[in-house]
PDB file of C-alpha atoms in Angstrom:
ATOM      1  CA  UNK A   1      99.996 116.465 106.126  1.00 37.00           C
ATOM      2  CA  UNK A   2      97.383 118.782 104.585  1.00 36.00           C
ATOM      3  CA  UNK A   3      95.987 121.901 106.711  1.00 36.00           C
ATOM      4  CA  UNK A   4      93.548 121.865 109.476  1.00 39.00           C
ATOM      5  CA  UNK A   5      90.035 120.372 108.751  1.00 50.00           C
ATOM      6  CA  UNK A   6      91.245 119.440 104.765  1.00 55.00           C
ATOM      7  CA  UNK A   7      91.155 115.723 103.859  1.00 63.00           C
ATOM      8  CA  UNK A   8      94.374 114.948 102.288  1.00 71.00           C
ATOM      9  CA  UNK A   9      95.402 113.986  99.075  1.00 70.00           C
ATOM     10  CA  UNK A  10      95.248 110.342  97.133  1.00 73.00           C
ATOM     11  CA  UNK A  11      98.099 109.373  96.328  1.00 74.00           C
ATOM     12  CA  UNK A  12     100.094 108.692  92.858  1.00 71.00           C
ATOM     13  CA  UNK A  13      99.539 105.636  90.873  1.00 73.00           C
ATOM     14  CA  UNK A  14     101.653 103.319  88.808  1.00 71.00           C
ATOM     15  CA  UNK A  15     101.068 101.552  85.575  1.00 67.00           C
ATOM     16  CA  UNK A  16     100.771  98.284  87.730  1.00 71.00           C
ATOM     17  CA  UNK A  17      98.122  99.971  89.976  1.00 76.00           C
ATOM     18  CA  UNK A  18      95.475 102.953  90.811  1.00 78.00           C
ATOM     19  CA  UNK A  19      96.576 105.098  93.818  1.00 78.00           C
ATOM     20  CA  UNK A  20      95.064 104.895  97.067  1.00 79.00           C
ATOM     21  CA  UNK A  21      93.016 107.512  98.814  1.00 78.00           C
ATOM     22  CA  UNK A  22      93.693 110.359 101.360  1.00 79.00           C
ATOM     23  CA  UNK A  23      91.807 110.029 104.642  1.00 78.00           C
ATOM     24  CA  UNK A  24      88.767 112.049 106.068  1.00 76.00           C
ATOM     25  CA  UNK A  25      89.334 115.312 108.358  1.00 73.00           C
ATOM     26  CA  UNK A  26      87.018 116.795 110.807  1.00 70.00           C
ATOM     27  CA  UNK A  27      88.290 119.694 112.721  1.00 67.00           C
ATOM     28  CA  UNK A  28      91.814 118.490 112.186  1.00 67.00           C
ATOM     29  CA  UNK A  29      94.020 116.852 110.072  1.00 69.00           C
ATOM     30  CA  UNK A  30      94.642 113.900 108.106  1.00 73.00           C
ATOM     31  CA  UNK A  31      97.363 111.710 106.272  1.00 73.00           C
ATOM     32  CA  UNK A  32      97.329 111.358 102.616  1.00 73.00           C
ATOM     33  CA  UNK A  33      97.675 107.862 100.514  1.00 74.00           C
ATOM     34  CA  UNK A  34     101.015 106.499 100.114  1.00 72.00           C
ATOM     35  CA  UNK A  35     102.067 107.036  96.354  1.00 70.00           C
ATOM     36  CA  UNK A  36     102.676 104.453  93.768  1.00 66.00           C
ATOM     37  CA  UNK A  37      99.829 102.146  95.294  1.00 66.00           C
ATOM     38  CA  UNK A  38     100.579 101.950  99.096  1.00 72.00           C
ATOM     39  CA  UNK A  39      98.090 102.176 101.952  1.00 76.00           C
ATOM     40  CA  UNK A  40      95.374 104.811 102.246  1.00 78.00           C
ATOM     41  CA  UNK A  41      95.515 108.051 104.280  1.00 76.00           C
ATOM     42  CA  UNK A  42      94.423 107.331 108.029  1.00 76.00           C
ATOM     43  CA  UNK A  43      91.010 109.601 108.977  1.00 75.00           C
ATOM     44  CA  UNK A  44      92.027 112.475 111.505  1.00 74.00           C
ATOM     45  CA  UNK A  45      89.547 114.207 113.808  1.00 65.00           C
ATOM     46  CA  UNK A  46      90.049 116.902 116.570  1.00 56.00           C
ATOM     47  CA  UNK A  47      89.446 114.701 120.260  1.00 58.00           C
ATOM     48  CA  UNK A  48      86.887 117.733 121.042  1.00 56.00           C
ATOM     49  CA  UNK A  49      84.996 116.629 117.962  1.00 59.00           C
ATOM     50  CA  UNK A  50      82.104 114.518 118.196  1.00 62.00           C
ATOM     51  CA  UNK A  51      82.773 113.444 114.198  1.00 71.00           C
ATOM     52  CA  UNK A  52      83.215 110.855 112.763  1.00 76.00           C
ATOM     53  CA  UNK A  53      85.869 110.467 109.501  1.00 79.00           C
ATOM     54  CA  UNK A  54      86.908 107.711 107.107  1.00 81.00           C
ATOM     55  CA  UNK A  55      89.648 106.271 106.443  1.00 82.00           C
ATOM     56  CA  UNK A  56      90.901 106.085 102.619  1.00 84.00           C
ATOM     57  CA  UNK A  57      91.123 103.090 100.666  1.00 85.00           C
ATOM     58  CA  UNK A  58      94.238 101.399  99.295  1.00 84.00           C
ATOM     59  CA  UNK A  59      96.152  98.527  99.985  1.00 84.00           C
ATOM     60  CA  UNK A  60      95.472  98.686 103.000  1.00 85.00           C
ATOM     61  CA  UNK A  61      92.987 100.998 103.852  1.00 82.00           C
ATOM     62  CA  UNK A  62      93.727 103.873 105.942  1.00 82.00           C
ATOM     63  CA  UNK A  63      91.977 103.847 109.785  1.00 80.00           C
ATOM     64  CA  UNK A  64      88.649 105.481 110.399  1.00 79.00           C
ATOM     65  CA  UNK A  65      88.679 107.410 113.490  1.00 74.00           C
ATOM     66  CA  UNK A  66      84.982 107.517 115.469  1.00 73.00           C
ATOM     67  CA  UNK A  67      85.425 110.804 117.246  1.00 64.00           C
ATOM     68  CA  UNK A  68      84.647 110.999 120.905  1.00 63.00           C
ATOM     69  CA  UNK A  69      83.260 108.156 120.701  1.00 63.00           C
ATOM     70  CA  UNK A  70      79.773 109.420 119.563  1.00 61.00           C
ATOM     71  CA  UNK A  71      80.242 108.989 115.745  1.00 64.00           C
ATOM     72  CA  UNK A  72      81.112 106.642 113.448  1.00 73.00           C
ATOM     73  CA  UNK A  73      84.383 106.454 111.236  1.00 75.00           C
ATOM     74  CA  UNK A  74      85.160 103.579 109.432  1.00 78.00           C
ATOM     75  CA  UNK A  75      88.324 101.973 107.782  1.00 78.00           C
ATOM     76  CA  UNK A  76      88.929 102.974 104.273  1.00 82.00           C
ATOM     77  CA  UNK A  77      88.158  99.745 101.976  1.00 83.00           C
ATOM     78  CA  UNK A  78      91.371  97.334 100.860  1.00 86.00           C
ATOM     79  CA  UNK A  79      92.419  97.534  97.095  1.00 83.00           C
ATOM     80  CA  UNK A  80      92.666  99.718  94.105  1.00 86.00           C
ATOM     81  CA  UNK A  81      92.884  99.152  90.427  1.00 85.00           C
ATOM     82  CA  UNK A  82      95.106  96.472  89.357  1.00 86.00           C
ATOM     83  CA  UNK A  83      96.809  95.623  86.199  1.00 89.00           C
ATOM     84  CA  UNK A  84      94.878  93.611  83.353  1.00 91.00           C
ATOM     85  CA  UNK A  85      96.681  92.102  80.202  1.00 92.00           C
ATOM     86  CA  UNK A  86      94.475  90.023  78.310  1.00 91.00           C
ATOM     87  CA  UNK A  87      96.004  88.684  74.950  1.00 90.00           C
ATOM     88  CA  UNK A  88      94.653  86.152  72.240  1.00 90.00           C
ATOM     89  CA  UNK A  89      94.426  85.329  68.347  1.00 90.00           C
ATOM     90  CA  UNK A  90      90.202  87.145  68.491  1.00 90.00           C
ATOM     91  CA  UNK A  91      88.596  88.246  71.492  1.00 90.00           C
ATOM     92  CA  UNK A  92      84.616  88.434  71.860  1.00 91.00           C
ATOM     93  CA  UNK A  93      83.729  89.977  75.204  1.00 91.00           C
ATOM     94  CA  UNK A  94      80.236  89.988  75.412  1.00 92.00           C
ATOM     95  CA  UNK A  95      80.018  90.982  78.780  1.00 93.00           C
ATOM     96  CA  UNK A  96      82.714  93.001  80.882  1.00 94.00           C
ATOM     97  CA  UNK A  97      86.422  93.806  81.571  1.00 93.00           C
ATOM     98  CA  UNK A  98      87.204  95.921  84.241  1.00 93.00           C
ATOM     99  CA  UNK A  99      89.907  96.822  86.508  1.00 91.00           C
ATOM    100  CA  UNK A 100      87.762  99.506  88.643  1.00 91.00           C
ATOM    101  CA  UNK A 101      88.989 101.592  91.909  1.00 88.00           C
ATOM    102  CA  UNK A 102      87.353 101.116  95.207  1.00 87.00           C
ATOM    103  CA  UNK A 103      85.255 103.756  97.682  1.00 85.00           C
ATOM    104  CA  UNK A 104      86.570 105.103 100.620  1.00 83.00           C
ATOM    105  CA  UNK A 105      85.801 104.509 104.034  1.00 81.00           C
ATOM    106  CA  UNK A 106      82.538 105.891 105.190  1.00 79.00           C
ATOM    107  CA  UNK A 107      82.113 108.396 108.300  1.00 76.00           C
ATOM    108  CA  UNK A 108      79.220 109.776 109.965  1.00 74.00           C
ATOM    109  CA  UNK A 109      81.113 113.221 109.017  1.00 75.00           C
ATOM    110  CA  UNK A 110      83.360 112.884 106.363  1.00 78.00           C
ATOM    111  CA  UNK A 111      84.578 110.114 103.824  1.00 79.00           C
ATOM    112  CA  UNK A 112      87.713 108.563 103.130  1.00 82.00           C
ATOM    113  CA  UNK A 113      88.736 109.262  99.349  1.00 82.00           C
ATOM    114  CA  UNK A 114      88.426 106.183  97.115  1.00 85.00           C
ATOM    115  CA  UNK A 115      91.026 104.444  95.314  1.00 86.00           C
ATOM    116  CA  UNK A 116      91.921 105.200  91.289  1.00 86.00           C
ATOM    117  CA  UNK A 117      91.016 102.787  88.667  1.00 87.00           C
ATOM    118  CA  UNK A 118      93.661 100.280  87.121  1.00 88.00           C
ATOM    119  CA  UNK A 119      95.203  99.537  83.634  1.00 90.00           C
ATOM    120  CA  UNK A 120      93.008  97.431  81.078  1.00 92.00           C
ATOM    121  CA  UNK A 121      95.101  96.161  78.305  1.00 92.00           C
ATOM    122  CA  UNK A 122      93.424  93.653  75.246  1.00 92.00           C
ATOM    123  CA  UNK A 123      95.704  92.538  72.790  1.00 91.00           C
ATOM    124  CA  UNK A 124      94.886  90.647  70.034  1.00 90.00           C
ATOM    125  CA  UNK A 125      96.555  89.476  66.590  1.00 88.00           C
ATOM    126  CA  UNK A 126      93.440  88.884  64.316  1.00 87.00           C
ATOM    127  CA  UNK A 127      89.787  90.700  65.813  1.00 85.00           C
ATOM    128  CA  UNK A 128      88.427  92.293  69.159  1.00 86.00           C
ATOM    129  CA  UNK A 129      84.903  92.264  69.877  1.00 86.00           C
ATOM    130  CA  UNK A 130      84.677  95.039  72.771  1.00 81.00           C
ATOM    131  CA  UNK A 131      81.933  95.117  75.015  1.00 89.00           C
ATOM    132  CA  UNK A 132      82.489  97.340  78.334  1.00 94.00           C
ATOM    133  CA  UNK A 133      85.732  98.059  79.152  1.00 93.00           C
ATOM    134  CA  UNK A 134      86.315 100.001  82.252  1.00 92.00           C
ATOM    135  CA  UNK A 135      88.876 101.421  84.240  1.00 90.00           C
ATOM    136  CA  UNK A 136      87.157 103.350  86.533  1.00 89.00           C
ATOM    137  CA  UNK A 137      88.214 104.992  89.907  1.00 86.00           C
ATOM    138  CA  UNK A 138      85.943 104.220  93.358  1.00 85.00           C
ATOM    139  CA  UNK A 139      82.879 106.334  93.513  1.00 81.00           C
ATOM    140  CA  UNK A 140      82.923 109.270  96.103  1.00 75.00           C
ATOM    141  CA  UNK A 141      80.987 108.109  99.627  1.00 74.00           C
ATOM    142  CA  UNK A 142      78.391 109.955 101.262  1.00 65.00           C
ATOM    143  CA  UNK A 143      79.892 113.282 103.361  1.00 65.00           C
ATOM    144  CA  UNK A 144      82.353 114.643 100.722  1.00 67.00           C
ATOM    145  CA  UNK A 145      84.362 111.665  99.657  1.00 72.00           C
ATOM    146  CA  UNK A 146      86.470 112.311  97.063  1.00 77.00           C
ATOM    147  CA  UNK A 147      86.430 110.024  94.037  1.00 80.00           C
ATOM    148  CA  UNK A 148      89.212 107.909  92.623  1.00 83.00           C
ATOM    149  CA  UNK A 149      90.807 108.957  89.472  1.00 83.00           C
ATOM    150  CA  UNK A 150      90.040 107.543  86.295  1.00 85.00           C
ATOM    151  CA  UNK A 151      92.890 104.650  84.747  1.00 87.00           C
ATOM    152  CA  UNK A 152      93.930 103.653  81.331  1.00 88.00           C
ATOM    153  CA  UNK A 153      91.931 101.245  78.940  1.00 91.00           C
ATOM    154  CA  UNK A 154      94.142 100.116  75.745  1.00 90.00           C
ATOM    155  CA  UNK A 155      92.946  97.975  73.292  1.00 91.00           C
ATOM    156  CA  UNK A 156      94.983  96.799  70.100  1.00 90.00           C
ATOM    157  CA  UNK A 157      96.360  94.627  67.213  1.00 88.00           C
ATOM    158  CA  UNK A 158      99.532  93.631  67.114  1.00 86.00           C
ATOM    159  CA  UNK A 159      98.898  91.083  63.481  1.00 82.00           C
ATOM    160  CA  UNK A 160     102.328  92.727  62.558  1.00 83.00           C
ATOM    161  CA  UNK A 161     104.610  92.617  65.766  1.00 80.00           C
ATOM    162  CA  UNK A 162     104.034  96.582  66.490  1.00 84.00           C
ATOM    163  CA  UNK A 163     101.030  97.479  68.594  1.00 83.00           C
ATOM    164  CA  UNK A 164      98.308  99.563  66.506  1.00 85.00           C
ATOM    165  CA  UNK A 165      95.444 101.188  68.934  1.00 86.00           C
ATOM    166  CA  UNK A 166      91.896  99.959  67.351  1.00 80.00           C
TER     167      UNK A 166
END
Protein backbone atom coordinates (compact mmCIF):
# COMPACT_ATOMS: atom_id res chain seq x y z
CA UNK A 1 0.00 0.00 0.00
CA UNK A 2 1.41 3.41 -0.97
CA UNK A 3 0.68 6.60 1.37
CA UNK A 4 -2.43 8.56 1.65
CA UNK A 5 -3.81 10.22 -1.59
CA UNK A 6 -0.61 8.50 -3.84
CA UNK A 7 -1.69 6.10 -6.62
CA UNK A 8 0.36 3.08 -6.25
CA UNK A 9 2.85 1.52 -8.16
CA UNK A 10 2.62 -0.84 -11.55
CA UNK A 11 3.83 -3.67 -11.04
CA UNK A 12 7.01 -5.79 -12.40
CA UNK A 13 6.95 -7.46 -15.69
CA UNK A 14 8.26 -10.67 -17.13
CA UNK A 15 9.81 -11.54 -20.41
CA UNK A 16 6.42 -13.34 -21.22
CA UNK A 17 4.47 -10.12 -20.35
CA UNK A 18 4.27 -6.13 -19.54
CA UNK A 19 3.27 -5.42 -15.88
CA UNK A 20 0.02 -4.25 -14.91
CA UNK A 21 -0.87 -0.91 -13.44
CA UNK A 22 -1.32 0.56 -9.88
CA UNK A 23 -4.79 1.93 -9.17
CA UNK A 24 -6.06 5.62 -8.79
CA UNK A 25 -6.15 7.43 -5.19
CA UNK A 26 -8.24 10.27 -4.13
CA UNK A 27 -7.94 11.29 -0.59
CA UNK A 28 -6.83 7.81 0.31
CA UNK A 29 -5.12 4.97 -0.70
CA UNK A 30 -4.72 2.48 -3.27
CA UNK A 31 -3.32 -1.10 -4.17
CA UNK A 32 -0.56 -1.48 -6.56
CA UNK A 33 -0.41 -4.12 -9.68
CA UNK A 34 0.46 -7.56 -8.90
CA UNK A 35 4.11 -8.19 -10.23
CA UNK A 36 5.18 -10.46 -12.96
CA UNK A 37 1.84 -9.73 -14.97
CA UNK A 38 -1.04 -10.24 -12.43
CA UNK A 39 -4.12 -8.07 -11.96
CA UNK A 40 -4.07 -4.28 -11.72
CA UNK A 41 -4.12 -2.18 -8.52
CA UNK A 42 -7.86 -1.64 -7.32
CA UNK A 43 -8.76 2.47 -7.29
CA UNK A 44 -9.07 3.70 -3.53
CA UNK A 45 -10.98 6.82 -2.50
CA UNK A 46 -11.74 8.33 1.00
CA UNK A 47 -15.97 7.53 1.56
CA UNK A 48 -16.07 11.49 2.41
CA UNK A 49 -14.79 12.05 -1.10
CA UNK A 50 -17.02 12.87 -3.79
CA UNK A 51 -14.07 11.47 -6.43
CA UNK A 52 -13.99 9.38 -8.57
CA UNK A 53 -10.61 6.95 -9.28
CA UNK A 54 -9.62 4.26 -11.76
CA UNK A 55 -8.80 1.21 -11.50
CA UNK A 56 -5.36 -0.05 -13.19
CA UNK A 57 -5.14 -2.26 -16.00
CA UNK A 58 -3.73 -5.79 -16.10
CA UNK A 59 -4.96 -9.08 -16.35
CA UNK A 60 -7.56 -8.31 -14.84
CA UNK A 61 -8.03 -4.88 -14.33
CA UNK A 62 -8.08 -3.47 -10.98
CA UNK A 63 -11.80 -1.97 -9.68
CA UNK A 64 -12.71 1.65 -10.17
CA UNK A 65 -14.27 3.03 -7.18
CA UNK A 66 -17.13 6.00 -7.97
CA UNK A 67 -16.83 7.89 -4.73
CA UNK A 68 -19.96 8.79 -2.87
CA UNK A 69 -21.64 7.98 -5.43
CA UNK A 70 -21.37 11.38 -7.27
CA UNK A 71 -18.34 10.56 -9.53
CA UNK A 72 -17.30 8.26 -11.80
CA UNK A 73 -14.44 5.55 -11.43
CA UNK A 74 -14.08 3.00 -13.78
CA UNK A 75 -12.39 -0.52 -13.97
CA UNK A 76 -8.87 -0.50 -15.13
CA UNK A 77 -8.84 -2.13 -18.82
CA UNK A 78 -7.94 -6.19 -19.15
CA UNK A 79 -4.45 -7.04 -20.69
CA UNK A 80 -0.91 -5.95 -21.03
CA UNK A 81 1.85 -6.67 -23.43
CA UNK A 82 2.23 -10.15 -24.43
CA UNK A 83 4.97 -12.15 -25.87
CA UNK A 84 5.62 -12.13 -29.80
CA UNK A 85 8.08 -14.64 -31.58
CA UNK A 86 7.82 -14.41 -35.13
CA UNK A 87 10.43 -16.61 -37.08
CA UNK A 88 10.92 -17.37 -40.92
CA UNK A 89 13.58 -17.93 -43.84
CA UNK A 90 12.82 -13.54 -44.99
CA UNK A 91 10.36 -11.46 -43.44
CA UNK A 92 8.73 -8.30 -45.29
CA UNK A 93 6.46 -6.46 -42.88
CA UNK A 94 5.05 -3.80 -44.66
CA UNK A 95 2.74 -2.82 -42.20
CA UNK A 96 2.97 -3.44 -38.29
CA UNK A 97 4.12 -5.69 -35.37
CA UNK A 98 3.26 -4.78 -32.11
CA UNK A 99 2.83 -6.12 -28.76
CA UNK A 100 1.63 -2.65 -27.08
CA UNK A 101 0.43 -2.06 -23.24
CA UNK A 102 -3.03 -0.96 -22.46
CA UNK A 103 -4.51 2.47 -20.58
CA UNK A 104 -5.77 2.49 -17.33
CA UNK A 105 -9.07 2.86 -16.07
CA UNK A 106 -10.51 6.28 -16.36
CA UNK A 107 -11.97 8.39 -13.27
CA UNK A 108 -13.68 11.56 -13.05
CA UNK A 109 -10.61 12.33 -10.54
CA UNK A 110 -7.83 10.27 -11.08
CA UNK A 111 -6.67 7.42 -13.56
CA UNK A 112 -5.73 4.00 -13.17
CA UNK A 113 -1.99 3.50 -14.43
CA UNK A 114 -1.77 1.62 -17.75
CA UNK A 115 -0.22 -1.57 -18.42
CA UNK A 116 3.69 -1.96 -19.87
CA UNK A 117 4.33 -2.97 -23.34
CA UNK A 118 5.32 -6.68 -24.30
CA UNK A 119 8.32 -8.51 -25.96
CA UNK A 120 8.59 -8.34 -29.92
CA UNK A 121 10.97 -10.89 -31.17
CA UNK A 122 11.64 -11.41 -35.38
CA UNK A 123 13.89 -13.98 -36.25
CA UNK A 124 14.92 -14.73 -39.44
CA UNK A 125 17.73 -16.92 -41.26
CA UNK A 126 18.16 -15.06 -44.67
CA UNK A 127 16.52 -11.04 -44.70
CA UNK A 128 14.10 -8.81 -42.52
CA UNK A 129 12.25 -6.12 -44.04
CA UNK A 130 11.16 -4.00 -40.81
CA UNK A 131 8.42 -1.76 -40.94
CA UNK A 132 7.00 -0.57 -37.35
CA UNK A 133 7.85 -2.52 -34.67
CA UNK A 134 6.48 -1.54 -31.36
CA UNK A 135 6.47 -2.46 -27.95
CA UNK A 136 4.94 0.21 -26.39
CA UNK A 137 3.38 0.65 -22.84
CA UNK A 138 -0.57 2.03 -22.49
CA UNK A 139 -0.78 5.74 -22.83
CA UNK A 140 -1.46 7.75 -19.53
CA UNK A 141 -5.53 8.63 -19.19
CA UNK A 142 -6.89 11.88 -18.55
CA UNK A 143 -6.46 13.01 -14.52
CA UNK A 144 -2.82 11.90 -13.93
CA UNK A 145 -2.66 8.39 -15.23
CA UNK A 146 0.48 7.09 -15.23
CA UNK A 147 1.82 5.48 -18.39
CA UNK A 148 2.94 1.93 -18.96
CA UNK A 149 6.54 1.25 -19.33
CA UNK A 150 8.15 0.75 -22.47
CA UNK A 151 9.04 -3.37 -23.54
CA UNK A 152 11.68 -4.97 -25.59
CA UNK A 153 11.74 -5.15 -29.52
CA UNK A 154 14.56 -7.71 -30.87
CA UNK A 155 15.09 -8.32 -34.24
CA UNK A 156 17.83 -10.79 -35.71
CA UNK A 157 19.61 -13.39 -37.96
CA UNK A 158 20.34 -16.45 -36.87
CA UNK A 159 21.83 -17.80 -40.87
CA UNK A 160 24.57 -19.38 -38.57
CA UNK A 161 22.76 -21.02 -35.49
CA UNK A 162 23.85 -17.96 -33.03
CA UNK A 163 21.52 -15.00 -32.90
CA UNK A 164 23.22 -11.68 -34.39
CA UNK A 165 21.01 -8.34 -33.56
CA UNK A 166 20.44 -6.53 -37.17
Amino acid sequence: MEKDGTSARGGNGTSYSGGPGGGAAVMSTASAGNDYGGNGGNAGVSVYSAHGSGGGTGNPGGSGYGGNGYANGYRGNNGTGGLLIVYGDSIVNVGTISSNGVAGGAGDNAGGGSSGGGSVNVFCRNSITKGTITAAGGGSVRKNGGAGGAGCVSTGSIATGTYVSN
